[in-house]
Short mmCIF file of C-alpha atoms in Angstrom, two decimals:
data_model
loop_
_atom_site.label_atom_id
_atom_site.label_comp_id
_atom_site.label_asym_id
_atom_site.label_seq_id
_atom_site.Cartn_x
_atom_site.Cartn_y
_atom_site.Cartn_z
CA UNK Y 1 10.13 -20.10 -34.74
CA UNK Y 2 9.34 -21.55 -31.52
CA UNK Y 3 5.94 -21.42 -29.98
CA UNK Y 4 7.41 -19.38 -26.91
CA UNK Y 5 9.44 -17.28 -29.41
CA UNK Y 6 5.91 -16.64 -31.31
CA UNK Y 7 4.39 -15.64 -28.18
CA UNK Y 8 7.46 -12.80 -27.37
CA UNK Y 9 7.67 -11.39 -30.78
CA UNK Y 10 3.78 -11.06 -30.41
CA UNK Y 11 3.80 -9.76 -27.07
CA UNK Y 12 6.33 -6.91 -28.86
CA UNK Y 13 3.96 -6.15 -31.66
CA UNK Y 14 1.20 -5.56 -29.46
CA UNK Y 15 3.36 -3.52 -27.02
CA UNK Y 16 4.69 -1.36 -29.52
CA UNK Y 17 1.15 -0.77 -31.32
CA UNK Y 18 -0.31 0.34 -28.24
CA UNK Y 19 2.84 2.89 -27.59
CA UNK Y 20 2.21 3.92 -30.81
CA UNK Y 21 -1.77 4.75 -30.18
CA UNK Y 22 -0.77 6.71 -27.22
CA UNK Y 23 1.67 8.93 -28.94
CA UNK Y 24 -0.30 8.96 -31.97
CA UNK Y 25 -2.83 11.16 -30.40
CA UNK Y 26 0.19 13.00 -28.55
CA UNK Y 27 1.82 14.12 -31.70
CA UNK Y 28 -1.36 14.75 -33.28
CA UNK Y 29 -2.27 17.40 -30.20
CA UNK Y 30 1.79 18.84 -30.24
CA UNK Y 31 1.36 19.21 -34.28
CA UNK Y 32 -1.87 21.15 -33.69
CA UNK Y 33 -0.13 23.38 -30.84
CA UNK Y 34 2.63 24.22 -33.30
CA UNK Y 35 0.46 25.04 -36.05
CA UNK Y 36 -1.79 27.27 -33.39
CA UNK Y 37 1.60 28.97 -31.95
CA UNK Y 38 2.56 29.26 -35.98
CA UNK Y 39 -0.13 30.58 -37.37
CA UNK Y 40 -0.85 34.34 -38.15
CA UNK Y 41 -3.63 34.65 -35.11
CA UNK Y 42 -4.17 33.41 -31.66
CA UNK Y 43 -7.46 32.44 -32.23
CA UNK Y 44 -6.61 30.25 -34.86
CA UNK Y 45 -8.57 28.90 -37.92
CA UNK Y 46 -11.96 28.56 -36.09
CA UNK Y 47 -12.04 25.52 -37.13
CA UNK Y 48 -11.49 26.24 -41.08
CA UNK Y 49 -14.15 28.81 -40.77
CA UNK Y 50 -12.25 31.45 -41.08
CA UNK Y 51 -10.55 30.88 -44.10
CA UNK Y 52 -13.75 29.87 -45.62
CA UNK Y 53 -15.52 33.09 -44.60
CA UNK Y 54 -12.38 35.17 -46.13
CA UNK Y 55 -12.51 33.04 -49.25
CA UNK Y 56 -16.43 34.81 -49.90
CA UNK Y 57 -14.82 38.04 -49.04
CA UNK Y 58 -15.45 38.44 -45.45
CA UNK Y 59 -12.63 39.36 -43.12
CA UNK Y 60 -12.59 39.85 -39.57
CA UNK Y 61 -10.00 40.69 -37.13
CA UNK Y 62 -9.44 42.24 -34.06
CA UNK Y 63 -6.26 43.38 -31.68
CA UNK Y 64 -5.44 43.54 -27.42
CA UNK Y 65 -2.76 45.91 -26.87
CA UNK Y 66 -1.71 46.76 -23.37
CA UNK Y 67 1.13 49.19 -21.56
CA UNK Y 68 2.44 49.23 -18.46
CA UNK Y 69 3.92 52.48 -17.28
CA UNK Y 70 6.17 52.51 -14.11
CA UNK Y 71 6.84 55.54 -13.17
CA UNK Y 72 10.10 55.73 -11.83
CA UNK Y 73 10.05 60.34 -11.16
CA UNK Y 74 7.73 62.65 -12.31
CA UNK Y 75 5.53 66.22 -10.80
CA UNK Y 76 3.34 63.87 -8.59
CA UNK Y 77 5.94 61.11 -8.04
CA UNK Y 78 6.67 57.72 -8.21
CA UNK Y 79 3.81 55.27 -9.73
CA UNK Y 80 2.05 52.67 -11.96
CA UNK Y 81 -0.40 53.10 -14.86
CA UNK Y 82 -1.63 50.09 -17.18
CA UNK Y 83 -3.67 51.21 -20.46
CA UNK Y 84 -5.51 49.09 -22.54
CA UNK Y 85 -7.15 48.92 -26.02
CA UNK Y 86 -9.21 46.50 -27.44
CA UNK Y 87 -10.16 47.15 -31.40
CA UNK Y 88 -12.42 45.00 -33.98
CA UNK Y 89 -12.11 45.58 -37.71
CA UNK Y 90 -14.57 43.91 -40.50
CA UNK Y 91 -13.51 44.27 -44.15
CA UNK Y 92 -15.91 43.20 -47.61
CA UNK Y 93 -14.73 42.72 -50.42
CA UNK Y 94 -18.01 42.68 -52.84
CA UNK Y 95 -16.56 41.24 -55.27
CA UNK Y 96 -16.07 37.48 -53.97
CA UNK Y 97 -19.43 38.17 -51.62
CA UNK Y 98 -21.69 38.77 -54.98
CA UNK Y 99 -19.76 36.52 -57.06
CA UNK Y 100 -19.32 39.08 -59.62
CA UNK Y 101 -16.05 40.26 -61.17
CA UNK Y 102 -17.71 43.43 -62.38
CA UNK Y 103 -17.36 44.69 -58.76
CA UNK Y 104 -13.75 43.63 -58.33
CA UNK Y 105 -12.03 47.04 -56.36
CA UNK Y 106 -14.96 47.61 -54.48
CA UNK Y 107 -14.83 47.20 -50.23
CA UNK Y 108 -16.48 47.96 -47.41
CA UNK Y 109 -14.98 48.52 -43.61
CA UNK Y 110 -16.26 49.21 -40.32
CA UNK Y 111 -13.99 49.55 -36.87
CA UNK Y 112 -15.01 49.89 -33.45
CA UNK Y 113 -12.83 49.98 -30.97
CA UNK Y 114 -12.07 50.47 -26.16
CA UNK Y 115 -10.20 51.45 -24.30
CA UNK Y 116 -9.63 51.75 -20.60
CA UNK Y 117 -10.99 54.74 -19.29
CA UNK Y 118 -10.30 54.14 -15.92
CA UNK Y 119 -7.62 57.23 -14.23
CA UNK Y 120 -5.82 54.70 -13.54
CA UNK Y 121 -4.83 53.71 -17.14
CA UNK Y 122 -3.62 56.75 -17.84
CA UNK Y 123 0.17 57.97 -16.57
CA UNK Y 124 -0.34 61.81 -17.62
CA UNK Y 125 -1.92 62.00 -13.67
CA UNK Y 126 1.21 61.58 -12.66
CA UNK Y 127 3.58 63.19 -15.08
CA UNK Y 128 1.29 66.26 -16.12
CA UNK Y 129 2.41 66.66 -19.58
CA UNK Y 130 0.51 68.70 -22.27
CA UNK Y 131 -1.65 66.12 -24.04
CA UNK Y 132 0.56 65.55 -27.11
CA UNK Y 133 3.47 64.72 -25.22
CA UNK Y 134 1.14 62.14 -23.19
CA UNK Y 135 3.44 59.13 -22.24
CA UNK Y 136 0.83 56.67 -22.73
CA UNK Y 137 -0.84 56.35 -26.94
CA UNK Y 138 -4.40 55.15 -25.18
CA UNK Y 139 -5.69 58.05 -23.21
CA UNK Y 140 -8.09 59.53 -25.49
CA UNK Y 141 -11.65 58.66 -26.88
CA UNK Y 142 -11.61 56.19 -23.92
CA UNK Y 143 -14.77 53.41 -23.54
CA UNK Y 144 -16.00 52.28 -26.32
CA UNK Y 145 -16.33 53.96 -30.03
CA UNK Y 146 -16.92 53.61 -33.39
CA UNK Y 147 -14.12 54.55 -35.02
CA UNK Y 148 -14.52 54.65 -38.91
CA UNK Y 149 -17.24 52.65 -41.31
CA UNK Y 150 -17.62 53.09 -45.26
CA UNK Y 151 -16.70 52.34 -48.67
CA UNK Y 152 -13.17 52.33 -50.45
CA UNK Y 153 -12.99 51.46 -54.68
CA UNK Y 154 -9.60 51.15 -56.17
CA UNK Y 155 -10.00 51.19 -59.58
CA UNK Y 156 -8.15 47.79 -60.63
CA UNK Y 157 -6.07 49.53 -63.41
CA UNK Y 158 -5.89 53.74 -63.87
CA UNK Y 159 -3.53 54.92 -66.63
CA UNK Y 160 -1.04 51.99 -66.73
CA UNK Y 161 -0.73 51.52 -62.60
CA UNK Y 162 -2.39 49.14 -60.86
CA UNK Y 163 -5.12 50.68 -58.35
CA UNK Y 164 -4.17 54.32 -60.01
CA UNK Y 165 -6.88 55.23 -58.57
CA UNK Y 166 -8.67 55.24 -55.29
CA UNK Y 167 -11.93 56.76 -53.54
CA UNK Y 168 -12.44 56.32 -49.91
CA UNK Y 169 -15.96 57.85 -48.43
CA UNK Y 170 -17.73 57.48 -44.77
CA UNK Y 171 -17.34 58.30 -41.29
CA UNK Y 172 -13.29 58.12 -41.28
CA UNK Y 173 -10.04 58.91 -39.76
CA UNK Y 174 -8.04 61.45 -41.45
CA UNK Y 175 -4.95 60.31 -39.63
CA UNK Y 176 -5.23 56.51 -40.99
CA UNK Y 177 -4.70 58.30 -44.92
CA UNK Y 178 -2.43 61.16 -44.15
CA UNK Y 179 0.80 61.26 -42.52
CA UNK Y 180 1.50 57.91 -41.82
CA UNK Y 181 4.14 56.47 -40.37
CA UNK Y 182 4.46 53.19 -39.37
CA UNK Y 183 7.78 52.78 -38.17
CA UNK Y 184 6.62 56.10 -35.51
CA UNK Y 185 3.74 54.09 -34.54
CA UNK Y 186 5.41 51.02 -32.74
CA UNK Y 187 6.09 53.46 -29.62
CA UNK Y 188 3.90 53.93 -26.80
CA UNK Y 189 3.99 57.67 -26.22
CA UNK Y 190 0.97 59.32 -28.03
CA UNK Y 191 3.44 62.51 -29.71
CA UNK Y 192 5.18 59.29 -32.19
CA UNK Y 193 2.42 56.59 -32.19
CA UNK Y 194 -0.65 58.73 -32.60
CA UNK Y 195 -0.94 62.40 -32.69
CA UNK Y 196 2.47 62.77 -35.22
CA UNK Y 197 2.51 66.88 -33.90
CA UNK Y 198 -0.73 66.99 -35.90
CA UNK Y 199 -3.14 66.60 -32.63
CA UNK Y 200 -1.12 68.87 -30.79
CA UNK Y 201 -3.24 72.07 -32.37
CA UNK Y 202 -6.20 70.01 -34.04
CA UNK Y 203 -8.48 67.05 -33.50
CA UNK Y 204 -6.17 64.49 -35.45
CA UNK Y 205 -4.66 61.61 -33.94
CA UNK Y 206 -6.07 58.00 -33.75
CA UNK Y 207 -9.48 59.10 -31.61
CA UNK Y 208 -10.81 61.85 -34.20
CA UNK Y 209 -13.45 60.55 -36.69
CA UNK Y 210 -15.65 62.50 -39.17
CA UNK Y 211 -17.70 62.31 -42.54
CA UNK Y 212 -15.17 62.42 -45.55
CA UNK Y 213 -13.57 61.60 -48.82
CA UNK Y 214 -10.51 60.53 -49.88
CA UNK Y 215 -9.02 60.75 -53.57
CA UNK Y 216 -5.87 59.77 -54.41
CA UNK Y 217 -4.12 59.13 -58.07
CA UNK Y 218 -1.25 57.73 -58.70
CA UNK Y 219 -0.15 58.86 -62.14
CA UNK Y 220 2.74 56.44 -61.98
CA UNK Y 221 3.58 53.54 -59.97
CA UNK Y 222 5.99 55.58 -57.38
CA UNK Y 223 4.24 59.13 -57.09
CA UNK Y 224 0.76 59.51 -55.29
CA UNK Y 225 -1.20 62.88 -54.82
CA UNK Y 226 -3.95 62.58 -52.48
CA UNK Y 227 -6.14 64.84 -51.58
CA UNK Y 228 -9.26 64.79 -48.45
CA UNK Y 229 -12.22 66.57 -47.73
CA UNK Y 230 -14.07 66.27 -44.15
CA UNK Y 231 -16.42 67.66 -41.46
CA UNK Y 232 -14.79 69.50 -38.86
CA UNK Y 233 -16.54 70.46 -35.71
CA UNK Y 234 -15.91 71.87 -31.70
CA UNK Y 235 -14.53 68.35 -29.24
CA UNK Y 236 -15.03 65.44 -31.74
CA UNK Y 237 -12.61 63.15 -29.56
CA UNK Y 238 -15.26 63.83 -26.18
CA UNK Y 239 -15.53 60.21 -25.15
CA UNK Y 240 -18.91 61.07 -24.18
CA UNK Y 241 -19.94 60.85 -27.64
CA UNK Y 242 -18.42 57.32 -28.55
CA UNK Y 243 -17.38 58.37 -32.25
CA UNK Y 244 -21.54 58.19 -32.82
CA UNK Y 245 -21.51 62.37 -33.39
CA UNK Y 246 -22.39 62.27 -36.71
CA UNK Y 247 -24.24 65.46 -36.82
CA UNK Y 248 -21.23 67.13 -35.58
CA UNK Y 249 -21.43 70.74 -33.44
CA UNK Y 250 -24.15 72.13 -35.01
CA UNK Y 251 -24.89 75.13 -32.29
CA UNK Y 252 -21.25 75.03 -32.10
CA UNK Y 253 -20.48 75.54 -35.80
CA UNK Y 254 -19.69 72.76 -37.99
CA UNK Y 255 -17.27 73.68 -40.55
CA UNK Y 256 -14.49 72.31 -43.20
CA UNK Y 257 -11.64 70.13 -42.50
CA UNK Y 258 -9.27 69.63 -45.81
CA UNK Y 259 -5.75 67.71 -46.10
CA UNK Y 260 -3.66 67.51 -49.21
CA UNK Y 261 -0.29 64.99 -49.85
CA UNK Y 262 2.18 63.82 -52.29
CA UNK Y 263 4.67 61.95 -51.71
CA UNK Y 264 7.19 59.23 -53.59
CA UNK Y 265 8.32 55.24 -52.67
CA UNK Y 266 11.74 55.30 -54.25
CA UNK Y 267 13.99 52.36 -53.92
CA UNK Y 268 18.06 53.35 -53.57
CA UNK Y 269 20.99 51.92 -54.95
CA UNK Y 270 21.92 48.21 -56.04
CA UNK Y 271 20.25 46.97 -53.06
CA UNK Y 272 17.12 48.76 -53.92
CA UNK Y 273 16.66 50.23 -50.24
CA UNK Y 274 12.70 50.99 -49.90
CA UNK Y 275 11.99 54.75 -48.67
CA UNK Y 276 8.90 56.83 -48.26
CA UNK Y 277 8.74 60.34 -48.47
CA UNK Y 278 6.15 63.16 -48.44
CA UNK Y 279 4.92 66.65 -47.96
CA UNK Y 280 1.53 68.14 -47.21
CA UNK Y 281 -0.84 70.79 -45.60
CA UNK Y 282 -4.18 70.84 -43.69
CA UNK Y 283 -7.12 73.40 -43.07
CA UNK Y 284 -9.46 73.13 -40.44
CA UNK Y 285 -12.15 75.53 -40.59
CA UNK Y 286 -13.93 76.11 -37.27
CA UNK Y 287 -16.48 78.65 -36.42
CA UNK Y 288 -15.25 78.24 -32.68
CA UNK Y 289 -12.90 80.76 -31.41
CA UNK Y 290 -13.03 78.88 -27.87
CA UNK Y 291 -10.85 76.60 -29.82
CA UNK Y 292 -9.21 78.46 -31.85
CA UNK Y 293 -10.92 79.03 -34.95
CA UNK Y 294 -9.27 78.59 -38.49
CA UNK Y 295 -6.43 76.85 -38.63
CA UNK Y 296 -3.94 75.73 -41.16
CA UNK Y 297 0.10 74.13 -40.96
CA UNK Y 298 2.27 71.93 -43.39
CA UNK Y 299 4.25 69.17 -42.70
CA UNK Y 300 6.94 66.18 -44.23
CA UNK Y 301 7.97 63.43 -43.42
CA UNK Y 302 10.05 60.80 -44.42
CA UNK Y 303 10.99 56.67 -43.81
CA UNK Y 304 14.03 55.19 -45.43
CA UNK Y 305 15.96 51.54 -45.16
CA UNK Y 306 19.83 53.00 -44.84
CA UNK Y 307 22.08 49.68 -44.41
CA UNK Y 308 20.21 45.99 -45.61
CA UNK Y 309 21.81 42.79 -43.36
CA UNK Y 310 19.63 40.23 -45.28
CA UNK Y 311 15.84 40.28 -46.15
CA UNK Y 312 14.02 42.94 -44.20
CA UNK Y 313 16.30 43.02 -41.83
CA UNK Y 314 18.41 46.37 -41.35
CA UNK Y 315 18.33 49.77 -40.22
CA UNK Y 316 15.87 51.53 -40.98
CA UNK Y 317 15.21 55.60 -40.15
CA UNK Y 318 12.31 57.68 -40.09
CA UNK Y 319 11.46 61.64 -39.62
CA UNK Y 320 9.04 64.18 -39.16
CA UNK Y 321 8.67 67.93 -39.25
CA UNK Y 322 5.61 70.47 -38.82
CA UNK Y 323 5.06 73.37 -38.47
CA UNK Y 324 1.82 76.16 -38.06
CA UNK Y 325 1.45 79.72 -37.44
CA UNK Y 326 2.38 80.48 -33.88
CA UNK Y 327 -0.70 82.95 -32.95
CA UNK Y 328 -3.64 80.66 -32.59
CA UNK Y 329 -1.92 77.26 -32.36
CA UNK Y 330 0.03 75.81 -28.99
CA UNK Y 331 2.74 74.41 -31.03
CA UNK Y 332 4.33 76.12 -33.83
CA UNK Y 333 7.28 73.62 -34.61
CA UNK Y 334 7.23 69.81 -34.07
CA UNK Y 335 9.74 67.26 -35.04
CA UNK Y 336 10.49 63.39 -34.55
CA UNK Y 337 13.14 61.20 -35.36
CA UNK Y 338 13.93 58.09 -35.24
CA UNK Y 339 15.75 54.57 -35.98
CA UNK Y 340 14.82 51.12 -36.31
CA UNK Y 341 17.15 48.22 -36.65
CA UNK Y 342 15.21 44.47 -37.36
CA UNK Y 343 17.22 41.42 -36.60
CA UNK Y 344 20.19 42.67 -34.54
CA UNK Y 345 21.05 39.74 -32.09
CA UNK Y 346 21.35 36.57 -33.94
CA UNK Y 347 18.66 33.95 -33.98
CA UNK Y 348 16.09 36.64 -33.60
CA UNK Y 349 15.23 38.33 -37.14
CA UNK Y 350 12.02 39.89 -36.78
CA UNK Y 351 12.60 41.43 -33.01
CA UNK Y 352 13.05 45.50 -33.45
CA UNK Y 353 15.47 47.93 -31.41
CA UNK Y 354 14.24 51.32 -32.00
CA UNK Y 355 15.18 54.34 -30.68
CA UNK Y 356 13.24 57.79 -31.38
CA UNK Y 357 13.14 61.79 -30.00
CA UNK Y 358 10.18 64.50 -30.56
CA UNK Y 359 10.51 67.92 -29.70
CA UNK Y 360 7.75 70.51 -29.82
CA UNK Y 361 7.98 74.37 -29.64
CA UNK Y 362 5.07 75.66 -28.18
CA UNK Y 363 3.12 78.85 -29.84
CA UNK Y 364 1.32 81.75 -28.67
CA UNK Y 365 -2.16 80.03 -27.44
CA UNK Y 366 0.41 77.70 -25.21
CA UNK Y 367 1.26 79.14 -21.59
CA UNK Y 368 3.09 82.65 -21.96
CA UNK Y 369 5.89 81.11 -20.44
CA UNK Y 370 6.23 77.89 -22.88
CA UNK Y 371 8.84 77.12 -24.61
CA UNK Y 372 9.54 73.35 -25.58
CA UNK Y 373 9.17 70.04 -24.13
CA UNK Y 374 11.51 66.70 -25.20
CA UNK Y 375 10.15 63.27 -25.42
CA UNK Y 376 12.68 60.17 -25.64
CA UNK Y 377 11.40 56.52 -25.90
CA UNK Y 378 13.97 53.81 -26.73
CA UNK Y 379 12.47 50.38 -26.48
CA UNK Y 380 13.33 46.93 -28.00
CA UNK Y 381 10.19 44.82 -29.28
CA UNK Y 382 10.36 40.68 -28.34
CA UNK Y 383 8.60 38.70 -31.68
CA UNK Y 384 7.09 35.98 -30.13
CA UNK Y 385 5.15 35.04 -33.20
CA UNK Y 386 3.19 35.80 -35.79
CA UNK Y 387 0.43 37.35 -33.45
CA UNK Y 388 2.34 38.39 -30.30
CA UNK Y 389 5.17 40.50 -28.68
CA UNK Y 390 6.56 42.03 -25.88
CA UNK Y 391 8.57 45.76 -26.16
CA UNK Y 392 10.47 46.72 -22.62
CA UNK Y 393 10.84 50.26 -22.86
CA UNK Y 394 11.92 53.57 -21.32
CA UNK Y 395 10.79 57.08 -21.68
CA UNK Y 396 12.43 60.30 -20.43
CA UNK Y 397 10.11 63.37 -20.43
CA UNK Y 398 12.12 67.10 -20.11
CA UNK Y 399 9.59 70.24 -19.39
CA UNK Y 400 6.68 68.01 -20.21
CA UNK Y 401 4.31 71.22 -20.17
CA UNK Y 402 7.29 73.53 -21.41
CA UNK Y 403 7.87 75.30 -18.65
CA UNK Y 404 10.29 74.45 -15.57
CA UNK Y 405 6.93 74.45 -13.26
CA UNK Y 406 6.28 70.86 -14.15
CA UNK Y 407 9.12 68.41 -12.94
CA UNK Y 408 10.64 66.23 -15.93
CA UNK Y 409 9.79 62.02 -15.56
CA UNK Y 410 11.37 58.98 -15.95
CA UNK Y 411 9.16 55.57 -16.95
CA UNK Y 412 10.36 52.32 -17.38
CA UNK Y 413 7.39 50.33 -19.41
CA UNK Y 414 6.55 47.55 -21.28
CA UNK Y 415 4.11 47.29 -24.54
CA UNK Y 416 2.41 43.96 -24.74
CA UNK Y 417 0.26 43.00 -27.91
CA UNK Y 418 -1.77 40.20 -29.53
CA UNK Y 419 -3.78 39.41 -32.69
CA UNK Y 420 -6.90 37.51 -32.67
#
């Protein structure tokens, strides 16, 4: 090789190494991005931090959710509400934090959570609805409030089925055991995603917290029976008191709040279609007749994958009834229904259309002239990632008081979320 042919294939070398040093650093920082945009939250790792905390049992989490409501018609017009919600959640597992098996089962939790309390978050000043069929999940137990803190022990094995048996004690939320459904709670409106007819004659919905227990067996894998005991007690969801009332009403009358369930997780057919179904009942004992006093109503409910395309993807439907004594309770009769279908348009298999209606029937403590009011939300939810989507959606409102002396609405809306 010539001395001038030396000096070009040189001259190449060092070209191409010094290309390569500037794109090493460039892949290195797009690798990172797609791991970040990849991962299961937007903050990240914290720098391996995370996963080492969670590996002694410590895990922390929290949630942004936000809603736009633009209110196309409605008894005060045309306008624009934005909600917001902000929640924190810190789970312990004592077993990996004392490095002994013996306590394996045994947790710990605590939530606090805000939201916007500003009027201007909330879109019931425009469309005047009764509170259950509020348009917008986020108007109660606004600011900030601690929402549930205590102690949960599964035992690891109970008669044959793994965690046959579990205890749940503290300051909690009775609707986070009873009546859930989680295919209801991806809409906005607070009649599907929160109060499930329940907080439409009692404090239940995602703002009521109390003292309780929790028991619930499962004699075999499928079946559960669960049963809860809490405080009750007059205007727990004030947001005055931030969730810190923990003496409850006492010159009001504290009293007893009790909610039983069973319910079964059958799986149909050769495809082995997952469903959900259950039945239960309430009391809430009150020594308040300025809200009522006793009360007591039963409900079921029931989720269920009809048609399978591949994976989790499918149709999936979901229902509710309930129903109370009409004399001291403003609804009597309250029912939702819904679908769900994951994956429809190709190339996009997590991203949900859904599709739901609630009716209530008001009772005697209602307006005289009540008689029911229809909620509609169809929406269809954008995956982005792991931690993050977007849900365009529209809700149509008929008698939202149930009577004619409160003009229907119209809202076109969108449902933003992330995970940190």
């Amino acid at each position: 090789m010539t001395s001038r042919n030396h000096r070009r294939c040189t001259a190449w070398w060092a070209g191409v190494s010094a290309l390569l040093l500037l794109v090493s650093p460039a892949r290195a920082e797009v690798d990172a991005a797609a791991g970040w945009w990849h991962g299961q939250h937007m903050t990240g790792d914290w720098f391996g931090a995370r996963t080492a905390v969670e590996d002694r049992g410590v895990d922390l989490r929290g949630r942004w959710r936000g809603i736009y409501f633009g209110i196309l018609d409605s008894e005060q017009g045309a306008g624009n509400a934005f909600a917001q919600e902000l929640s924190f959640w810190l789970d312990l597992d004592a077993a990996k934090l004392a490095g002994w098996e013996g306590l394996r089962g045994l947790s710990g939790f605590v939530e606090g959570r805000w939201r916007d309390p500003g009027p201007e978050a909330n879109p019931n000043t425009y469309v005047e609805a009764d509170s259950l069929f509020n348009p917008s999940r986020y108007a109660g137990g606004t600011g900030w409030r601690l929402m549930n803190f205590g102690l949960r022990y599964a035992v690891p094995e109970f008669v044959g089925v793994k965690d046959g048996l579990v205890v749940t004690a503290g300051w909690l939320q009775p609707q986070k055991e009873f009546v859930t459904q989680p295919l209801a709670r991806l809409f906005a409106n607070n009649a599907m995603g929160s109060a499930e007819g329940l907080g439409g004659n009692i404090p239940y919905g995602s703002s009521f917290s109390t003292w309780g227990g929790v028991l619930e067996v499962r004699p075999v894998e499928r079946l559960y029976i669960k049963g809860g005991l809490y405080m009750s007690y007059f205007n727990p969801t004030d947001p005055a008191n931030r969730g810190l009332h923990f003496h409850g009403s006492r010159s009001e009358g504290n009293g007893l709040f009790f909610m039983g369930e069973t319910g079964i997780t059958p799986e149909f057919g050769a495809e082995r279609l997952p469903g959900s179904y259950s039945f239960g009942g309430y009391f809430y004992g009150e020594d308040n007749e300025e809200f009522g006093g006793n009360k007591y109503g039963f409900y079921g409910q029931g989720e269920q994958m009809v048609w399978r395309e591949d994976g989790e993807q499918g149709l999936r439907a979901f229902s509710l009834f309930y129903f109370a004594p009409p004399e001291n309770n403003d609804f009597s009769f309250y029912t939702q229904a819904g679908l769900v279908y994951q994956g429809l348009v190709p190339q996009r298999d997590r991203d949900l259309l859904m599709a739901a209606v609630a009716v209530g029937q008001y009772g005697d403590a209602a307006a005289p002239s009540a008689g029911q009011s229809v909620f509609v939300e169809a929406g269809y939810q954008v995956r982005l990632n792991d931690w993050a989507f977007v849900q365009p959606f529209v809700q149509l409102v008929t008698r939202p008081a149930g009577t004619s002396a409160v003009g229907d609405a119209a809202i076109l809306g969108v449902f933003l979320g992330v995970d940190f």
